[in-house]
Amino acid sequence: MKQGSSAHIRADVVGSLLRPPELKAARERWDRGELSAAAFKQVEDRAVDDAVRLQEEAGLDVVTDGELRRYAFFGHLIDALDGFDKLGGWAIPFHNEQGERLVFQRPVVVEKLRWRRSMCTEEFAYLRARTTRPTKVTLISSQQAAAYYDPEKSAGAYPTRDAYLADIVDLTRREVDELIALGCTYIQIDAPQYAALLDPELREGYRRRGSDPDRLIDACIEMDNAVIGTHPGVTFGLHICRGNNQSMFYASGGYEPIARVFTRSRFQRFLLEYDDARSGGFEPLRAMPEDRAVVLGLVTTKTPRLESVPELRARVEEAARYLPLERLALSPQCGFASTMEGNRISPEEQRAKLHRVAETARSIWTD
């Protein structure tokens, strides 16, 4: 398998973990100017140390820093680059099966982007020094960053979305190069925007606004491939989910409409949401080339219910009808806290789910 360093990783994790109350409170004080940067960093460091221990004790094969230094999963981009209005972008609606709704305010680019600091190298350098396990860093896709362009608010900085995205690609490539120079061998690109291109209702919305969703998919693949480049020995994973904000989502649908991402992109590892019927069946995995692996996101981070080992094993066996077992792995379906607020589960429920991922993976691929 041509998967860089990830072929042995069966119990994977997507990225974010619930923020402890101490960290939330410290960030609020820091935002208000009531806490020094040094004091806030100490709180962050302690939270990351606890997150590493949590993942190690769960038995996961790879660990992240829980994205605890970010206010949201895309925070590394917004906080590292000058040029964004943090809360001035268009709002996106999330909902759940019970009909609850929330509106999430996105950032928007309003000035020419300028590199202030590295996006993730501090995260990686600190994490690497705190564990002997394989580590992973998460970045957002260029297509996700496209959502932070507004034709009116952004035009003064970039006359077109393409001009803005050209800078996003260049800056993300620079970050990838820095991470690899530091020894990072597993980089995950988070791309929830792909979900908008598989959801039938959202696809139709694109068409009504004059955009061909299939052409958008091709543009996404082109940008992702430009970011990945060629880095032997480094695994690039693509994570696709249908929205994850305080246990709510924004899209539904199977992977068929975007299956060519599996064949045309340079990703070696695909972390796919599969925790409920909204994700469709495993049939699209037939399109996966022989040198690619799939991490099945079968354990939900959205609800407290703990999946049983037999239940998860049965679903992995079902997926193995379409992709050989040796090219599969297991993970939660998404992060536990894509935003600061986190999903509606407790830290103990989060702990139990991480343990269940590792326990099930051992029972399938080791025991």
GROMACS .gro file of C-alpha atoms in nm:
model
  367
    1MET     CA    1   0.000   0.000   0.000
    2LYS     CA    2   0.134   0.341  -0.094
    3GLN     CA    3   0.013   0.526   0.213
    4GLY     CA    4   0.324   0.685   0.351
    5SER     CA    5   0.337   0.620   0.724
    6SER     CA    6  -0.033   0.551   0.781
    7ALA     CA    7  -0.081   0.191   0.666
    8HIS     CA    8  -0.058   0.062   1.025
    9ILE     CA    9  -0.307   0.315   1.163
   10ARG     CA   10  -0.634   0.129   1.220
   11ALA     CA   11  -0.775   0.332   1.512
   12ASP     CA   12  -0.779   0.687   1.377
   13VAL     CA   13  -0.921   1.015   1.505
   14VAL     CA   14  -1.050   1.305   1.298
   15GLY     CA   15  -0.913   1.598   1.495
   16SER     CA   16  -1.103   1.817   1.740
   17LEU     CA   17  -1.181   1.731   2.101
   18LEU     CA   18  -1.412   1.898   2.351
   19ARG     CA   19  -1.257   2.211   2.502
   20PRO     CA   20  -1.227   2.194   2.881
   21PRO     CA   21  -1.410   2.471   3.072
   22GLU     CA   22  -1.080   2.618   3.192
   23LEU     CA   23  -0.965   2.665   2.832
   24LYS     CA   24  -1.294   2.822   2.722
   25ALA     CA   25  -1.283   3.067   3.010
   26ALA     CA   26  -0.919   3.153   2.943
   27ARG     CA   27  -0.988   3.221   2.575
   28GLU     CA   28  -1.275   3.455   2.666
   29ARG     CA   29  -1.049   3.644   2.906
   30TRP     CA   30  -0.771   3.659   2.648
   31ASP     CA   31  -1.013   3.788   2.383
   32ARG     CA   32  -1.118   4.065   2.624
   33GLY     CA   33  -0.757   4.155   2.696
   34GLU     CA   34  -0.779   4.036   3.059
   35LEU     CA   35  -0.521   3.759   3.022
   36SER     CA   36  -0.168   3.783   2.885
   37ALA     CA   37  -0.061   3.578   2.585
   38ALA     CA   38   0.190   3.390   2.802
   39ALA     CA   39  -0.071   3.300   3.064
   40PHE     CA   40  -0.318   3.192   2.797
   41LYS     CA   41  -0.051   2.975   2.634
   42GLN     CA   42   0.006   2.793   2.962
   43VAL     CA   43  -0.363   2.706   2.980
   44GLU     CA   44  -0.355   2.586   2.619
   45ASP     CA   45  -0.048   2.372   2.687
   46ARG     CA   46  -0.211   2.201   2.985
   47ALA     CA   47  -0.523   2.131   2.781
   48VAL     CA   48  -0.320   1.979   2.497
   49ASP     CA   49  -0.125   1.763   2.746
   50ASP     CA   50  -0.456   1.627   2.877
   51ALA     CA   51  -0.584   1.567   2.523
   52VAL     CA   52  -0.273   1.367   2.435
   53ARG     CA   53  -0.312   1.152   2.747
   54LEU     CA   54  -0.679   1.096   2.667
   55GLN     CA   55  -0.600   0.962   2.319
   56GLU     CA   56  -0.304   0.754   2.434
   57GLU     CA   57  -0.504   0.594   2.714
   58ALA     CA   58  -0.785   0.520   2.469
   59GLY     CA   59  -0.538   0.320   2.261
   60LEU     CA   60  -0.561   0.520   1.939
   61ASP     CA   61  -0.290   0.459   1.679
   62VAL     CA   62  -0.250   0.831   1.603
   63VAL     CA   63  -0.309   1.146   1.807
   64THR     CA   64  -0.382   1.512   1.739
   65ASP     CA   65  -0.366   1.812   1.971
   66GLY     CA   66  -0.744   1.819   1.970
   67GLU     CA   67  -0.737   2.147   1.774
   68LEU     CA   68  -0.752   2.306   2.119
   69ARG     CA   69  -0.551   2.612   2.011
   70ARG     CA   70  -0.819   2.704   1.755
   71TYR     CA   71  -1.154   2.877   1.806
   72ALA     CA   72  -1.294   2.656   1.527
   73PHE     CA   73  -1.158   2.388   1.295
   74PHE     CA   74  -1.063   2.659   1.043
   75GLY     CA   75  -0.914   2.889   1.308
   76HIS     CA   76  -0.556   2.814   1.208
   77LEU     CA   77  -0.617   2.995   0.878
   78ILE     CA   78  -0.804   3.295   1.016
   79ASP     CA   79  -0.573   3.360   1.310
   80ALA     CA   80  -0.247   3.313   1.117
   81LEU     CA   81  -0.323   3.540   0.823
   82ASP     CA   82  -0.407   3.910   0.820
   83GLY     CA   83  -0.696   4.003   0.593
   84PHE     CA   84  -1.005   3.833   0.741
   85ASP     CA   85  -1.303   3.981   0.923
   86LYS     CA   86  -1.356   3.700   1.174
   87LEU     CA   87  -1.737   3.723   1.200
   88GLY     CA   88  -1.834   3.929   0.897
   89GLY     CA   89  -1.909   3.652   0.648
   90TRP     CA   90  -2.234   3.498   0.534
   91ALA     CA   91  -2.417   3.276   0.778
   92ILE     CA   92  -2.473   2.906   0.723
   93PRO     CA   93  -2.773   2.725   0.877
   94PHE     CA   94  -2.727   2.400   1.069
   95HIS     CA   95  -3.007   2.173   1.191
   96ASN     CA   96  -3.073   1.832   1.342
   97GLU     CA   97  -3.335   1.559   1.314
   98GLN     CA   98  -3.547   1.725   1.584
   99GLY     CA   99  -3.587   2.043   1.380
  100GLU     CA  100  -3.356   2.261   1.592
  101ARG     CA  101  -3.161   2.520   1.397
  102LEU     CA  102  -2.865   2.747   1.452
  103VAL     CA  103  -2.691   3.000   1.230
  104PHE     CA  104  -2.312   3.003   1.224
  105GLN     CA  105  -2.138   3.326   1.122
  106ARG     CA  106  -1.839   3.270   0.899
  107PRO     CA  107  -1.530   3.485   0.842
  108VAL     CA  108  -1.487   3.688   0.524
  109VAL     CA  109  -1.174   3.812   0.347
  110VAL     CA  110  -1.169   4.193   0.334
  111GLU     CA  111  -0.802   4.273   0.271
  112LYS     CA  112  -0.518   4.118   0.073
  113LEU     CA  113  -0.397   3.817   0.270
  114ARG     CA  114  -0.067   3.857   0.452
  115TRP     CA  115   0.131   3.588   0.631
  116ARG     CA  116   0.152   3.679   1.002
  117ARG     CA  117   0.271   3.345   1.139
  118SER     CA  118   0.268   2.976   1.060
  119MET     CA  119  -0.076   2.816   1.082
  120CYS     CA  120   0.007   2.485   1.246
  121THR     CA  121   0.378   2.442   1.309
  122GLU     CA  122   0.345   2.539   1.676
  123GLU     CA  123   0.066   2.284   1.714
  124PHE     CA  124   0.276   2.012   1.552
  125ALA     CA  125   0.605   2.091   1.727
  126TYR     CA  126   0.441   2.091   2.070
  127LEU     CA  127   0.240   1.775   1.999
  128ARG     CA  128   0.541   1.585   1.863
  129ALA     CA  129   0.731   1.657   2.185
  130ARG     CA  130   0.448   1.523   2.402
  131THR     CA  131   0.392   1.176   2.257
  132THR     CA  132   0.568   0.878   2.107
  133ARG     CA  133   0.261   0.789   1.900
  134PRO     CA  134   0.224   0.888   1.536
  135THR     CA  135   0.077   1.238   1.508
  136LYS     CA  136  -0.149   1.417   1.266
  137VAL     CA  137  -0.209   1.781   1.174
  138THR     CA  138  -0.532   1.911   1.021
  139LEU     CA  139  -0.574   2.189   0.764
  140ILE     CA  140  -0.883   2.308   0.580
  141SER     CA  141  -0.927   2.262   0.207
  142SER     CA  142  -0.902   2.552  -0.033
  143GLN     CA  143  -1.266   2.496  -0.129
  144GLN     CA  144  -1.365   2.540   0.235
  145ALA     CA  145  -1.174   2.869   0.236
  146ALA     CA  146  -1.369   2.970  -0.076
  147ALA     CA  147  -1.671   3.012   0.150
  148TYR     CA  148  -1.493   3.309   0.310
  149TYR     CA  149  -1.511   3.515  -0.009
  150ASP     CA  150  -1.800   3.756  -0.061
  151PRO     CA  151  -1.840   3.927  -0.403
  152GLU     CA  152  -1.924   4.259  -0.235
  153LYS     CA  153  -1.722   4.260   0.088
  154SER     CA  154  -1.411   4.098  -0.065
  155ALA     CA  155  -1.393   4.278  -0.399
  156GLY     CA  156  -1.170   4.554  -0.268
  157ALA     CA  157  -0.905   4.297  -0.177
  158TYR     CA  158  -0.961   4.044  -0.457
  159PRO     CA  159  -1.164   4.125  -0.768
  160THR     CA  160  -1.248   3.755  -0.816
  161ARG     CA  161  -1.281   3.447  -0.600
  162ASP     CA  162  -1.018   3.275  -0.815
  163ALA     CA  163  -0.761   3.545  -0.734
  164TYR     CA  164  -0.829   3.495  -0.363
  165LEU     CA  165  -0.809   3.116  -0.393
  166ALA     CA  166  -0.475   3.140  -0.575
  167ASP     CA  167  -0.333   3.304  -0.263
  168ILE     CA  168  -0.502   3.045  -0.037
  169VAL     CA  169  -0.341   2.763  -0.234
  170ASP     CA  170   0.002   2.925  -0.224
  171LEU     CA  171  -0.017   2.995   0.151
  172THR     CA  172  -0.140   2.644   0.228
  173ARG     CA  173   0.138   2.492   0.019
  174ARG     CA  174   0.385   2.698   0.220
  175GLU     CA  175   0.237   2.560   0.541
  176VAL     CA  176   0.256   2.203   0.413
  177ASP     CA  177   0.622   2.252   0.323
  178GLU     CA  178   0.698   2.386   0.672
  179LEU     CA  179   0.518   2.098   0.845
  180ILE     CA  180   0.702   1.839   0.638
  181ALA     CA  181   1.036   2.011   0.705
  182LEU     CA  182   0.961   1.965   1.076
  183GLY     CA  183   0.898   1.592   1.027
  184CYS     CA  184   0.521   1.576   0.990
  185THR     CA  185   0.419   1.261   0.800
  186TYR     CA  186   0.037   1.268   0.823
  187ILE     CA  187  -0.159   1.574   0.709
  188GLN     CA  188  -0.538   1.573   0.698
  189ILE     CA  189  -0.734   1.814   0.482
  190ASP     CA  190  -1.083   1.889   0.615
  191ALA     CA  191  -1.331   1.950   0.335
  192PRO     CA  192  -1.691   1.974   0.456
  193GLN     CA  193  -1.766   2.186   0.149
  194TYR     CA  194  -1.760   1.863  -0.056
  195ALA     CA  195  -2.080   1.773   0.132
  196ALA     CA  196  -2.255   2.065  -0.034
  197LEU     CA  197  -2.163   1.906  -0.366
  198LEU     CA  198  -2.313   1.567  -0.281
  199ASP     CA  199  -2.638   1.687  -0.120
  200PRO     CA  200  -2.911   1.684  -0.391
  201GLU     CA  201  -3.084   1.995  -0.252
  202LEU     CA  202  -2.762   2.193  -0.217
  203ARG     CA  203  -2.645   2.085  -0.564
  204GLU     CA  204  -2.967   2.221  -0.707
  205GLY     CA  205  -2.907   2.545  -0.518
  206TYR     CA  206  -2.569   2.578  -0.690
  207ARG     CA  207  -2.734   2.526  -1.028
  208ARG     CA  208  -2.998   2.792  -0.957
  209ARG     CA  209  -2.719   3.037  -0.874
  210GLY     CA  210  -2.548   2.962  -1.205
  211SER     CA  211  -2.275   2.724  -1.083
  212ASP     CA  212  -2.229   2.371  -1.216
  213PRO     CA  213  -2.163   2.150  -0.910
  214ASP     CA  214  -1.964   1.900  -1.116
  215ARG     CA  215  -1.732   2.173  -1.240
  216LEU     CA  216  -1.692   2.286  -0.880
  217ILE     CA  217  -1.588   1.933  -0.783
  218ASP     CA  218  -1.321   1.936  -1.053
  219ALA     CA  219  -1.197   2.275  -0.929
  220CYS     CA  220  -1.181   2.142  -0.573
  221ILE     CA  221  -0.973   1.844  -0.685
  222GLU     CA  222  -0.737   2.068  -0.881
  223MET     CA  223  -0.678   2.295  -0.580
  224ASP     CA  224  -0.632   2.004  -0.340
  225ASN     CA  225  -0.380   1.841  -0.572
  226ALA     CA  226  -0.189   2.169  -0.599
  227VAL     CA  227  -0.165   2.186  -0.220
  228ILE     CA  228  -0.056   1.823  -0.185
  229GLY     CA  229   0.216   1.839  -0.449
  230THR     CA  230   0.468   1.554  -0.431
  231HIS     CA  231   0.602   1.449  -0.091
  232PRO     CA  232   0.720   1.087  -0.074
  233GLY     CA  233   0.662   0.923   0.262
  234VAL     CA  234   0.393   1.169   0.369
  235THR     CA  235   0.029   1.063   0.395
  236PHE     CA  236  -0.238   1.310   0.293
  237GLY     CA  237  -0.586   1.231   0.416
  238LEU     CA  238  -0.914   1.390   0.307
  239HIS     CA  239  -1.191   1.420   0.566
  240ILE     CA  240  -1.545   1.469   0.437
  241CYS     CA  241  -1.843   1.527   0.664
  242ARG     CA  242  -2.184   1.686   0.624
  243GLY     CA  243  -2.139   1.962   0.876
  244ASN     CA  244  -2.065   1.938   1.247
  245ASN     CA  245  -2.164   2.222   1.478
  246GLN     CA  246  -2.306   2.163   1.827
  247SER     CA  247  -2.437   1.820   1.715
  248MET     CA  248  -2.605   1.968   1.406
  249PHE     CA  249  -2.538   1.925   1.032
  250TYR     CA  250  -2.615   2.104   0.706
  251ALA     CA  251  -2.608   1.836   0.434
  252SER     CA  252  -2.717   1.481   0.351
  253GLY     CA  253  -2.650   1.235   0.072
  254GLY     CA  254  -2.428   0.949  -0.041
  255TYR     CA  255  -2.081   0.983  -0.193
  256GLU     CA  256  -2.175   0.889  -0.551
  257PRO     CA  257  -2.186   1.248  -0.688
  258ILE     CA  258  -1.828   1.317  -0.573
  259ALA     CA  259  -1.680   0.967  -0.621
  260ARG     CA  260  -1.430   1.096  -0.875
  261VAL     CA  261  -1.252   1.266  -0.584
  262PHE     CA  262  -1.141   0.914  -0.491
  263THR     CA  263  -0.981   0.852  -0.829
  264ARG     CA  264  -0.856   1.193  -0.946
  265SER     CA  265  -0.715   1.344  -0.628
  266ARG     CA  266  -0.373   1.271  -0.480
  267PHE     CA  267  -0.506   1.179  -0.137
  268GLN     CA  268  -0.398   0.836  -0.017
  269ARG     CA  269  -0.643   0.813   0.274
  270PHE     CA  270  -1.010   0.910   0.293
  271LEU     CA  271  -1.179   0.969   0.628
  272LEU     CA  272  -1.547   0.935   0.545
  273GLU     CA  273  -1.850   1.006   0.761
  274TYR     CA  274  -2.067   0.694   0.788
  275ASP     CA  275  -2.242   0.715   1.125
  276ASP     CA  276  -2.602   0.723   1.003
  277ALA     CA  277  -2.831   0.697   0.700
  278ARG     CA  278  -2.752   1.054   0.591
  279SER     CA  279  -2.418   0.926   0.458
  280GLY     CA  280  -2.565   0.670   0.219
  281GLY     CA  281  -2.424   0.322   0.160
  282PHE     CA  282  -2.077   0.180   0.109
  283GLU     CA  283  -2.127   0.114  -0.263
  284PRO     CA  284  -1.926   0.422  -0.376
  285LEU     CA  285  -1.616   0.264  -0.220
  286ARG     CA  286  -1.601   0.042  -0.529
  287ALA     CA  287  -1.448   0.342  -0.708
  288MET     CA  288  -1.150   0.357  -0.470
  289PRO     CA  289  -0.817   0.291  -0.649
  290GLU     CA  290  -0.605   0.003  -0.520
  291ASP     CA  291  -0.346   0.229  -0.359
  292ARG     CA  292  -0.598   0.420  -0.143
  293ALA     CA  293  -0.734   0.344   0.204
  294VAL     CA  294  -1.062   0.440   0.370
  295VAL     CA  295  -1.116   0.528   0.735
  296LEU     CA  296  -1.478   0.448   0.818
  297GLY     CA  297  -1.628   0.717   1.043
  298LEU     CA  298  -1.876   0.485   1.213
  299VAL     CA  299  -1.871   0.620   1.570
  300THR     CA  300  -2.085   0.932   1.596
  301THR     CA  301  -1.963   1.241   1.777
  302LYS     CA  302  -2.306   1.404   1.761
  303THR     CA  303  -2.501   1.197   2.018
  304PRO     CA  304  -2.415   1.022   2.347
  305ARG     CA  305  -2.520   0.676   2.230
  306LEU     CA  306  -2.221   0.441   2.244
  307GLU     CA  307  -2.202   0.199   1.954
  308SER     CA  308  -2.133  -0.163   2.047
  309VAL     CA  309  -1.832  -0.360   1.923
  310PRO     CA  310  -2.054  -0.616   1.741
  311GLU     CA  311  -2.246  -0.333   1.571
  312LEU     CA  312  -1.927  -0.168   1.449
  313ARG     CA  313  -1.771  -0.496   1.341
  314ALA     CA  314  -2.081  -0.576   1.136
  315ARG     CA  315  -2.063  -0.242   0.959
  316VAL     CA  316  -1.691  -0.282   0.884
  317GLU     CA  317  -1.765  -0.627   0.743
  318GLU     CA  318  -2.035  -0.473   0.525
  319ALA     CA  319  -1.788  -0.214   0.393
  320ALA     CA  320  -1.537  -0.494   0.327
  321ARG     CA  321  -1.772  -0.625   0.059
  322TYR     CA  322  -1.665  -0.323  -0.148
  323LEU     CA  323  -1.308  -0.262  -0.028
  324PRO     CA  324  -1.066  -0.521   0.115
  325LEU     CA  325  -1.040  -0.524   0.493
  326GLU     CA  326  -0.667  -0.450   0.483
  327ARG     CA  327  -0.748  -0.113   0.320
  328LEU     CA  328  -0.997  -0.009   0.587
  329ALA     CA  329  -0.962   0.157   0.925
  330LEU     CA  330  -1.198   0.301   1.188
  331SER     CA  331  -1.256   0.645   1.343
  332PRO     CA  332  -1.524   0.875   1.482
  333GLN     CA  333  -1.736   1.027   1.208
  334CYS     CA  334  -1.604   1.378   1.272
  335GLY     CA  335  -1.439   1.583   1.542
  336PHE     CA  336  -1.605   1.628   1.880
  337ALA     CA  337  -1.581   2.006   1.871
  338SER     CA  338  -1.551   2.163   1.528
  339THR     CA  339  -1.629   2.491   1.704
  340MET     CA  340  -1.547   2.615   2.052
  341GLU     CA  341  -1.890   2.518   2.187
  342GLY     CA  342  -1.846   2.149   2.104
  343ASN     CA  343  -2.102   1.880   2.037
  344ARG     CA  344  -2.372   1.788   2.287
  345ILE     CA  345  -2.193   1.508   2.461
  346SER     CA  346  -1.996   1.494   2.785
  347PRO     CA  347  -1.620   1.449   2.824
  348GLU     CA  348  -1.685   1.101   2.966
  349GLU     CA  349  -1.897   1.008   2.664
  350GLN     CA  350  -1.619   1.137   2.439
  351ARG     CA  351  -1.369   0.922   2.629
  352ALA     CA  352  -1.589   0.614   2.593
  353LYS     CA  353  -1.623   0.665   2.219
  354LEU     CA  354  -1.248   0.699   2.167
  355HIS     CA  355  -1.191   0.381   2.367
  356ARG     CA  356  -1.459   0.205   2.160
  357VAL     CA  357  -1.284   0.301   1.834
  358ALA     CA  358  -0.954   0.152   1.953
  359GLU     CA  359  -1.118  -0.153   2.111
  360THR     CA  360  -1.309  -0.236   1.793
  361ALA     CA  361  -1.009  -0.176   1.569
  362ARG     CA  362  -0.798  -0.416   1.777
  363SER     CA  363  -1.072  -0.680   1.762
  364ILE     CA  364  -1.082  -0.658   1.381
  365TRP     CA  365  -0.722  -0.603   1.273
  366THR     CA  366  -0.512  -0.733   1.563
  367ASP     CA  367  -0.690  -0.994   1.776
   0.00000   0.00000   0.00000
